[in-house]
Coordinates of C-alpha atoms and ligand atoms in Angstrom, one line a residue:
M1062 CA -6.0 -12.5 -27.4
Q1063 CA -7.2 -8.9 -26.9
R1064 CA -6.0 -7.5 -23.6
E1065 CA -8.5 -5.9 -21.3
N1066 CA -8.1 -2.2 -20.4
F1067 CA -9.6 0.1 -17.9
G1068 CA -12.7 1.6 -19.4
S1069 CA -12.4 5.2 -18.2
R1070 CA -9.9 7.7 -16.8
F1071 CA -11.9 8.0 -13.6
G1072 CA -12.0 4.2 -13.3
A1073 CA -8.3 3.9 -13.8
I1074 CA -7.5 6.6 -11.2
M1075 CA -9.9 5.0 -8.7
A1076 CA -8.3 1.6 -9.2
M1077 CA -4.8 3.1 -8.7
A1078 CA -5.8 5.2 -5.8
G1079 CA -7.5 2.1 -4.4
S1080 CA -4.1 0.3 -4.6
A1081 CA -2.3 3.1 -3.0
I1082 CA -4.8 3.9 -0.2
G1083 CA -4.9 1.0 2.2
L1084 CA -3.8 -0.3 5.5
G1085 CA -0.6 1.7 4.8
N1086 CA -2.6 4.9 5.2
M1087 CA -5.0 3.9 8.0
W1088 CA -3.0 1.5 10.1
R1089 CA 0.7 2.0 9.3
F1090 CA 1.0 5.7 8.7
P1091 CA -0.7 6.8 12.0
Y1092 CA 1.4 4.5 14.2
L1093 CA 4.6 5.5 12.4
V1094 CA 3.7 9.2 12.9
G1095 CA 3.3 8.3 16.6
E1096 CA 6.6 6.4 16.8
Y1097 CA 8.7 8.9 14.8
G1098 CA 7.6 12.1 16.4
G1099 CA 4.6 13.5 14.6
A1100 CA 4.8 16.4 12.1
A1101 CA 8.5 16.2 11.4
F1102 CA 8.1 12.7 10.1
I1103 CA 5.1 13.8 8.0
F1104 CA 7.2 16.6 6.6
I1105 CA 9.9 14.2 5.4
Y1106 CA 7.3 11.8 4.2
I1107 CA 5.7 14.5 2.0
L1108 CA 9.0 15.6 0.6
F1109 CA 10.0 12.0 -0.3
S1110 CA 6.6 11.3 -1.8
F1111 CA 6.9 14.0 -4.4
L1112 CA 10.7 14.0 -4.9
L1113 CA 11.3 10.3 -5.1
S1114 CA 8.1 8.2 -5.0
L1115 CA 6.2 10.0 -7.7
P1116 CA 9.1 9.8 -10.2
I1117 CA 9.3 6.0 -9.4
L1118 CA 5.6 5.7 -9.9
Y1119 CA 6.1 7.3 -13.3
C1120 CA 8.8 4.8 -14.0
E1121 CA 6.4 1.9 -13.3
F1122 CA 3.8 3.6 -15.4
I1123 CA 6.2 4.0 -18.3
I1124 CA 7.3 0.3 -18.1
G1125 CA 3.8 -1.0 -17.8
R1126 CA 2.1 1.1 -20.4
R1127 CA 4.9 0.8 -23.0
S1128 CA 5.1 -3.0 -22.7
Q1129 CA 1.3 -3.7 -22.2
K1130 CA 2.4 -6.8 -20.3
N1131 CA 2.4 -8.3 -16.8
A1132 CA 5.2 -7.5 -14.4
F1133 CA 7.4 -10.4 -15.6
G1134 CA 6.6 -10.1 -19.3
A1135 CA 7.2 -6.3 -19.2
F1136 CA 10.9 -6.7 -18.5
K1137 CA 11.2 -9.5 -21.1
E1138 CA 9.5 -7.4 -23.7
L1139 CA 11.5 -4.2 -23.1
A1140 CA 14.9 -5.9 -22.5
P1141 CA 14.7 -9.2 -24.4
G1142 CA 17.3 -11.8 -23.6
T1143 CA 18.8 -10.0 -20.6
K1144 CA 19.0 -10.6 -16.9
W1145 CA 16.4 -7.9 -16.3
K1146 CA 13.8 -10.6 -16.4
W1147 CA 14.8 -11.4 -12.9
V1148 CA 13.6 -8.0 -11.8
G1149 CA 10.4 -9.1 -13.4
A1150 CA 10.4 -12.3 -11.4
L1151 CA 11.1 -10.3 -8.2
S1152 CA 8.1 -8.0 -9.1
V1153 CA 5.8 -11.1 -9.2
I1154 CA 7.1 -12.8 -6.1
A1155 CA 7.1 -9.6 -3.9
P1156 CA 3.4 -8.9 -4.0
V1157 CA 2.6 -12.6 -3.3
I1158 CA 4.7 -12.3 -0.1
I1159 CA 3.0 -8.9 0.8
T1160 CA -0.5 -10.2 0.1
S1161 CA 0.2 -13.1 2.5
Y1162 CA 0.7 -11.0 5.5
Y1163 CA -1.5 -8.1 4.4
C1164 CA -4.5 -10.3 4.2
V1165 CA -4.0 -11.4 7.8
I1166 CA -4.4 -7.7 8.9
G1167 CA -7.3 -7.6 6.4
G1168 CA -8.8 -10.5 8.3
W1169 CA -8.5 -8.6 11.6
S1170 CA -10.4 -5.7 10.0
V1171 CA -13.1 -8.2 9.0
E1172 CA -13.4 -9.4 12.6
Y1173 CA -13.3 -5.9 14.0
F1174 CA -16.0 -4.7 11.5
F1175 CA -18.2 -7.6 12.7
R1176 CA -17.5 -6.8 16.3
S1177 CA -18.3 -3.1 15.8
C1178 CA -21.6 -4.0 14.1
T1179 CA -22.6 -5.9 17.3
F1180 CA -21.5 -2.9 19.3
S1181 CA -19.0 -5.0 21.3
F1182 CA -16.7 -2.1 22.0
T1183 CA -19.3 0.2 23.3
S1184 CA -21.3 -2.2 25.3
N1185 CA -18.2 -3.3 27.1
S1186 CA -16.7 -0.2 28.6
D1187 CA -14.0 -1.9 30.6
G1188 CA -10.8 -0.5 29.1
M1189 CA -8.6 -3.3 30.3
D1190 CA -10.7 -5.8 28.6
L1191 CA -10.6 -4.0 25.3
T1192 CA -6.8 -4.0 25.3
N1193 CA -6.6 -7.6 26.1
M1194 CA -9.2 -8.4 23.5
F1195 CA -6.9 -7.7 20.6
G1196 CA -4.0 -9.7 22.0
S1197 CA -6.1 -12.7 22.8
F1198 CA -7.9 -12.5 19.4
I1199 CA -4.7 -12.4 17.2
S1200 CA -3.0 -15.2 19.2
S1201 CA -6.0 -17.5 18.9
T1202 CA -6.0 -20.1 16.2
W1203 CA -9.3 -20.1 14.4
A1204 CA -11.0 -16.7 14.6
P1205 CA -8.2 -14.8 12.7
L1206 CA -8.0 -17.6 10.1
F1207 CA -11.7 -17.2 9.5
G1208 CA -11.4 -13.4 8.8
H1209 CA -8.3 -14.0 6.8
T1210 CA -10.0 -16.5 4.5
L1211 CA -13.0 -14.3 4.0
F1212 CA -10.9 -11.3 3.2
L1213 CA -8.8 -13.3 0.7
L1214 CA -11.9 -14.8 -0.9
L1215 CA -13.4 -11.3 -1.4
T1216 CA -10.2 -10.2 -3.1
A1217 CA -10.1 -13.3 -5.4
V1218 CA -13.7 -12.9 -6.4
V1219 CA -13.3 -9.2 -7.4
V1220 CA -10.1 -10.0 -9.3
G1221 CA -11.7 -13.0 -11.0
K1222 CA -14.3 -10.7 -12.5
G1223 CA -11.7 -9.0 -14.6
I1224 CA -10.2 -5.6 -15.1
K1225 CA -13.3 -3.6 -16.1
G1226 CA -16.1 -5.7 -14.5
G1227 CA -14.2 -6.4 -11.3
I1228 CA -11.3 -4.2 -10.3
E1229 CA -12.5 -1.0 -11.9
K1230 CA -16.1 -1.3 -10.9
F1231 CA -15.2 -2.1 -7.3
G1232 CA -12.8 0.9 -7.1
K1233 CA -15.3 3.3 -8.7
V1234 CA -18.0 2.5 -6.1
M1235 CA -15.9 2.0 -3.1
M1236 CA -13.3 4.7 -3.2
P1237 CA -15.7 7.6 -3.0
V1238 CA -17.5 5.9 -0.2
L1239 CA -14.2 5.4 1.6
F1240 CA -13.3 9.1 1.3
I1241 CA -16.7 10.2 2.6
V1242 CA -16.6 7.9 5.6
V1243 CA -13.1 8.9 6.7
I1244 CA -14.0 12.6 6.3
L1245 CA -17.0 12.1 8.6
I1246 CA -14.8 10.4 11.2
A1247 CA -12.2 13.1 11.0
V1248 CA -14.9 15.8 11.6
R1249 CA -16.1 13.8 14.6
S1250 CA -12.6 13.4 16.0
M1251 CA -11.5 17.0 15.4
T1252 CA -14.5 18.4 17.2
L1253 CA -13.9 16.5 20.4
S1254 CA -12.9 18.7 23.3
G1255 CA -9.1 18.5 23.7
A1256 CA -8.6 17.6 20.1
S1257 CA -6.4 20.5 19.3
E1258 CA -3.3 18.9 20.9
G1259 CA -3.6 16.1 18.4
I1260 CA -3.9 18.5 15.5
S1261 CA -0.7 20.4 16.4
Y1262 CA 1.0 17.0 16.8
L1263 CA 0.2 16.4 13.1
F1264 CA 0.9 19.8 11.8
K1265 CA 3.7 21.5 13.9
P1266 CA 7.0 19.9 13.0
D1267 CA 9.9 19.8 15.5
F1268 CA 12.8 19.5 13.0
S1269 CA 15.3 18.4 15.6
K1270 CA 13.6 15.0 15.6
I1271 CA 14.7 14.3 12.0
D1272 CA 17.5 11.7 11.8
G1273 CA 18.6 8.7 9.6
K1274 CA 16.0 6.4 11.1
V1275 CA 13.2 8.9 10.5
C1276 CA 14.2 9.3 6.9
A1277 CA 14.4 5.6 6.3
A1278 CA 11.0 5.0 7.9
A1279 CA 9.5 7.9 5.9
L1280 CA 10.9 6.6 2.6
G1281 CA 9.8 3.0 3.4
Q1282 CA 6.3 4.2 4.2
S1283 CA 6.2 6.4 1.1
F1284 CA 7.0 3.4 -1.1
F1285 CA 4.6 1.1 0.8
S1286 CA 1.8 3.6 0.5
L1287 CA 2.2 4.2 -3.2
S1288 CA 2.5 0.4 -3.7
L1289 CA 5.9 0.8 -5.4
G1290 CA 8.7 -1.6 -6.3
C1291 CA 6.5 -4.7 -6.4
G1292 CA 4.9 -4.8 -9.9
T1293 CA 1.5 -3.5 -8.8
M1294 CA 1.4 0.0 -10.4
L1295 CA 3.3 -1.4 -13.3
T1296 CA 0.6 -4.0 -13.9
Y1297 CA -2.2 -1.5 -13.5
A1298 CA -0.5 0.9 -15.9
S1299 CA -0.4 -1.8 -18.5
Y1300 CA -4.2 -1.6 -18.5
V1301 CA -4.2 2.2 -19.0
S1302 CA -5.1 3.5 -22.5
R1303 CA -2.4 4.8 -24.8
K1304 CA -4.3 8.1 -25.0
E1305 CA -4.2 8.7 -21.2
N1306 CA -1.9 11.4 -19.7
I1307 CA 0.2 9.4 -17.3
A1308 CA 1.8 12.4 -15.7
S1309 CA -1.6 13.6 -14.5
S1310 CA -2.9 10.1 -13.5
G1311 CA 0.2 9.6 -11.5
A1312 CA 0.0 12.9 -9.8
S1313 CA -3.7 12.4 -9.0
T1314 CA -2.9 9.0 -7.4
A1315 CA -0.1 10.4 -5.3
V1316 CA -2.2 13.4 -4.2
A1317 CA -5.2 11.2 -3.3
D1318 CA -2.9 8.9 -1.3
L1319 CA -1.3 11.7 0.6
C1320 CA -4.6 13.5 1.3
F1321 CA -6.1 10.3 2.5
A1322 CA -3.2 9.6 4.9
M1323 CA -3.6 13.1 6.3
I1324 CA -7.4 12.7 6.7
A1325 CA -6.8 9.4 8.4
G1326 CA -4.3 11.1 10.7
C1327 CA -6.9 13.7 11.5
A1328 CA -9.4 11.0 12.2
I1329 CA -7.1 9.2 14.6
M1330 CA -4.7 11.6 16.4
P1331 CA -7.0 14.2 17.7
A1332 CA -9.1 11.5 19.3
V1333 CA -6.1 9.8 20.8
F1334 CA -5.0 13.1 22.4
A1335 CA -8.5 14.1 23.5
F1336 CA -8.7 10.9 25.5
G1337 CA -5.2 11.3 26.9
L1338 CA -3.9 8.2 25.3
S1339 CA -0.4 7.7 23.8
P1340 CA 0.1 7.9 20.1
Q1341 CA 3.1 5.6 20.5
S1342 CA 1.4 2.3 20.8
G1343 CA 2.8 1.0 17.6
P1344 CA 0.9 -1.5 15.4
G1345 CA -1.8 -1.9 18.1
L1346 CA -2.9 1.8 17.7
V1347 CA -5.8 1.1 15.4
F1348 CA -6.9 -2.2 16.9
E1349 CA -6.2 -1.5 20.6
T1350 CA -6.3 2.2 21.3
L1351 CA -9.1 3.1 18.9
P1352 CA -11.7 0.6 20.3
L1353 CA -10.9 2.1 23.7
I1354 CA -11.7 5.5 22.4
F1355 CA -14.8 4.4 20.6
S1356 CA -16.1 2.9 23.9
Q1357 CA -15.9 6.4 25.5
M1358 CA -16.7 8.7 22.7
P1359 CA -20.2 10.2 22.2
A1360 CA -21.7 8.3 19.2
G1361 CA -18.7 5.9 19.4
G1362 CA -20.7 2.9 18.4
I1363 CA -21.5 4.4 15.0
V1364 CA -18.1 5.8 14.5
A1365 CA -16.6 2.4 15.2
I1366 CA -18.7 0.8 12.5
L1367 CA -17.7 3.5 10.0
F1368 CA -14.1 3.3 10.9
F1369 CA -13.7 -0.5 10.5
L1370 CA -15.8 -0.4 7.4
A1371 CA -13.4 2.1 5.9
L1372 CA -10.4 0.1 7.1
L1373 CA -11.9 -3.0 5.3
I1374 CA -12.6 -1.2 2.1
A1375 CA -9.2 0.4 2.0
A1376 CA -7.5 -2.9 2.7
V1377 CA -9.5 -4.9 0.0
T1378 CA -8.8 -2.4 -2.8
S1379 CA -5.1 -2.7 -2.1
S1380 CA -5.0 -6.5 -1.8
I1381 CA -6.9 -6.7 -5.1
S1382 CA -4.0 -4.8 -6.8
M1383 CA -1.3 -7.1 -5.3
F1384 CA -3.4 -10.2 -6.2
E1385 CA -3.7 -9.0 -9.8
V1386 CA 0.1 -9.0 -10.3
G1387 CA 0.3 -12.8 -9.8
V1388 CA -2.9 -13.4 -11.7
A1389 CA -1.8 -11.4 -14.8
Y1390 CA 1.5 -13.4 -14.7
C1391 CA -0.3 -16.7 -14.5
V1392 CA -2.6 -15.8 -17.4
E1393 CA -0.1 -14.2 -19.7
E1394 CA 3.0 -16.2 -19.0
R1395 CA 1.6 -19.6 -17.9
G1396 CA -1.4 -19.6 -20.2
M1397 CA -3.9 -20.2 -17.4
S1398 CA -7.5 -19.0 -17.5
R1399 CA -8.3 -16.1 -15.3
K1400 CA -10.3 -18.3 -13.0
W1401 CA -7.5 -20.8 -12.5
A1402 CA -5.0 -18.1 -12.1
C1403 CA -7.1 -16.7 -9.2
V1404 CA -7.4 -20.1 -7.6
T1405 CA -3.7 -20.6 -7.9
I1406 CA -2.7 -17.3 -6.3
F1407 CA -5.5 -17.7 -3.7
M1408 CA -4.0 -21.1 -2.6
I1409 CA -0.4 -19.8 -2.4
T1410 CA -1.3 -16.6 -0.5
W1411 CA -3.8 -18.5 1.7
V1412 CA -1.3 -21.1 2.9
L1413 CA 1.5 -18.5 3.5
G1414 CA -1.1 -16.3 5.2
I1415 CA -2.1 -19.1 7.6
L1416 CA 1.5 -19.4 8.7
C1417 CA 1.7 -15.6 9.2
S1418 CA -1.6 -15.6 11.2
L1419 CA -0.5 -18.6 13.4
S1420 CA 2.8 -16.8 14.1
F1421 CA 1.0 -14.7 16.7
G1422 CA -0.1 -17.8 18.5
P1423 CA 0.7 -21.5 18.0
L1424 CA 3.7 -20.8 15.8
S1425 CA 5.1 -17.9 17.8
D1426 CA 8.2 -19.8 18.6
V1427 CA 9.1 -20.3 14.9
K1428 CA 11.7 -17.7 14.1
L1429 CA 13.2 -16.6 10.8
F1430 CA 16.3 -14.6 11.3
G1431 CA 15.1 -13.8 14.7
N1432 CA 11.6 -12.7 13.7
T1433 CA 8.3 -14.3 13.8
I1434 CA 7.0 -15.4 10.4
F1435 CA 4.6 -12.4 10.2
N1436 CA 7.3 -9.9 11.2
F1437 CA 9.8 -11.5 8.9
F1438 CA 7.4 -11.0 5.9
D1439 CA 6.6 -7.5 7.0
K1440 CA 10.2 -6.4 7.3
L1441 CA 11.3 -8.3 4.2
S1442 CA 8.8 -6.5 2.1
A1443 CA 8.7 -3.0 3.5
N1444 CA 12.4 -2.7 4.3
Y1445 CA 14.0 -4.7 1.5
L1446 CA 11.8 -6.0 -1.4
M1447 CA 10.0 -2.7 -2.1
T1448 CA 13.1 -0.6 -1.7
I1449 CA 15.3 -2.8 -3.9
G1450 CA 12.4 -3.3 -6.4
S1451 CA 12.1 0.5 -6.6
L1452 CA 15.8 1.0 -7.1
L1453 CA 15.9 -1.6 -9.9
V1454 CA 12.9 0.0 -11.6
V1455 CA 14.5 3.5 -11.7
L1456 CA 17.8 2.0 -12.9
F1457 CA 15.9 0.2 -15.6
V1458 CA 14.1 3.2 -16.9
G1459 CA 17.1 5.6 -16.4
W1460 CA 19.9 3.4 -17.6
K1461 CA 18.6 0.6 -19.7
M1462 CA 15.7 2.1 -21.6
K1463 CA 16.4 4.6 -24.3
K1464 CA 15.8 8.2 -23.3
A1465 CA 13.8 8.8 -26.4
D1466 CA 11.5 5.9 -25.6
V1467 CA 11.0 7.0 -22.0
E1468 CA 10.2 10.5 -23.2
D1469 CA 7.9 9.3 -25.9
E1470 CA 5.9 7.3 -23.4
F1471 CA 5.8 10.0 -20.8
T1472 CA 4.7 12.7 -23.3
N1473 CA 2.5 10.5 -25.5
G1474 CA 4.8 11.0 -28.5
G1475 CA 5.3 14.6 -27.6
T1476 CA 1.7 15.5 -27.7
F1477 CA 1.6 16.9 -24.1
P1478 CA 3.8 20.0 -24.0
A1479 CA 3.6 20.3 -20.2
N1480 CA 4.9 16.8 -19.8
R1481 CA 7.8 17.6 -22.1
R1482 CA 8.9 20.4 -19.7
L1483 CA 8.4 18.2 -16.7
F1484 CA 10.4 15.4 -18.3
K1485 CA 13.6 17.4 -18.1
V1486 CA 13.4 17.4 -14.3
L1487 CA 12.0 13.9 -14.2
W1488 CA 14.9 12.5 -16.2
L1489 CA 17.5 14.1 -13.8
I1490 CA 15.7 12.5 -10.8
I1491 CA 15.3 9.1 -12.5
R1492 CA 18.9 8.9 -13.6
W1493 CA 20.7 10.4 -10.7
I1494 CA 18.9 11.7 -7.7
A1495 CA 16.5 8.8 -7.0
P1496 CA 19.0 5.9 -7.3
L1497 CA 21.5 7.7 -5.2
A1498 CA 19.0 8.8 -2.6
I1499 CA 17.5 5.3 -2.3
L1500 CA 20.9 3.8 -2.0
V1501 CA 22.2 6.2 0.7
I1502 CA 19.0 5.8 2.8
F1503 CA 18.9 2.1 2.4
L1504 CA 22.6 1.6 3.3
S1505 CA 22.6 4.0 6.2
N1506 CA 19.6 2.2 7.6
L1507 CA 21.2 -1.2 7.0
I1508 CA 24.4 -0.2 9.0
G1509 CA 22.3 1.5 11.6
L1510 CA 23.2 5.2 11.2
Ligands
LIG1492 N1 -0.3 0.8 -0.8 C1 -0.9 -0.1 0.0 C2 -1.3 0.5 1.4 O1 -1.1 1.6 1.6 C3 -0.2 -1.4 0.3 C4 0.4 -2.0 -1.0 C5 1.7 -2.3 -1.0 C6 -0.5 -2.3 -2.0 C7 2.2 -2.9 -2.2 C8 0.0 -2.9 -3.2 C9 1.4 -3.2 -3.2 O2 -1.9 -0.1 2.2

């Protein structure tokens, strides 16, 4: 059977940027910046993104495009008869786990988008109420499940339409809209009086704040934001044409992701400071603090609609990419039709997602290793699965694949001279720097340094 590919370079980049840009940029990044001290965290984050994450992204591109297979099949194809296929298995299981809890937050965005459309933040200016609103919403049983189901259905429908007609088309239309909307919000936020304090919080680093914890958080966030270590980019790369320059597609994806995170930061932090609120409110920043701001800001009702629309688009394009990993596996390794593969992955992630959602309310007493189900899934994926997955991917490319094959794939058989020059540095990073750096940061975080 002929495998489907992305139809154009722009489409492929939009799909990959769509995967990278998501709740990680709009929800996780801003609250981590708040928790870990602002610009110093951003500085380390940028450093890691280009020094470690981009090379790992290239490794995933190399494995995916060379094998032209799903995440499990790719390792079987490139290292037949070896234990590396278990890395493939991990790469299929990880995104299923991530999708399960990611779609719960996606469901919250659905709900908040609906609420913003009925102007429920602006018509209700009682600050206390808005803060309680989030807590009582996520701990309720049915409302979050409704949003979650809707969000997951949307994801499944787009993936069900295939690579070109579903994923690529959706990304090509939605990603430019997303950028425009977030830029508009950033302009609004940065022109509020008192916004300058928020801007310096983002751009003036205090290097004394950097420690092991900040580094581990920045590395985890950088992997999460570039969708690394869980088969996603690998699977997308397997749909990229052999003629494409993967060095430039990868760099475009990473730059788009970083720019978007910064724009999202500029949309949120200046407003938080302008209204004298704390940037350190953790995961509730976007769902608790922002509605409060929208309720007081001039034109806040419209800004709220735009913001939650953007959050929703960003989240869907990412969940689509995770969903596709499992679907590609079911189609290519289990011989299912695309439709049945979508139904299967939907059912698995839906049931796990229900457990995650209920863990804020009725199931809040159920603890896995001391965490609620949602927190367990979140920590398991961001702190362990993605880091270990990324480590195994660089080790595979650097130590298992033949150097000549890696170079051949990265330079398209030597036809891109600039890539040949870049490869010398890349090879050093892939073989030595990245594995050692990941290991050191991972272990130091594990033993609590
Ligand atoms: N990169 C996405 C984000 O920033 C999350 C993601 C993780 C997507 C893993 C796919 C795979 O929100």
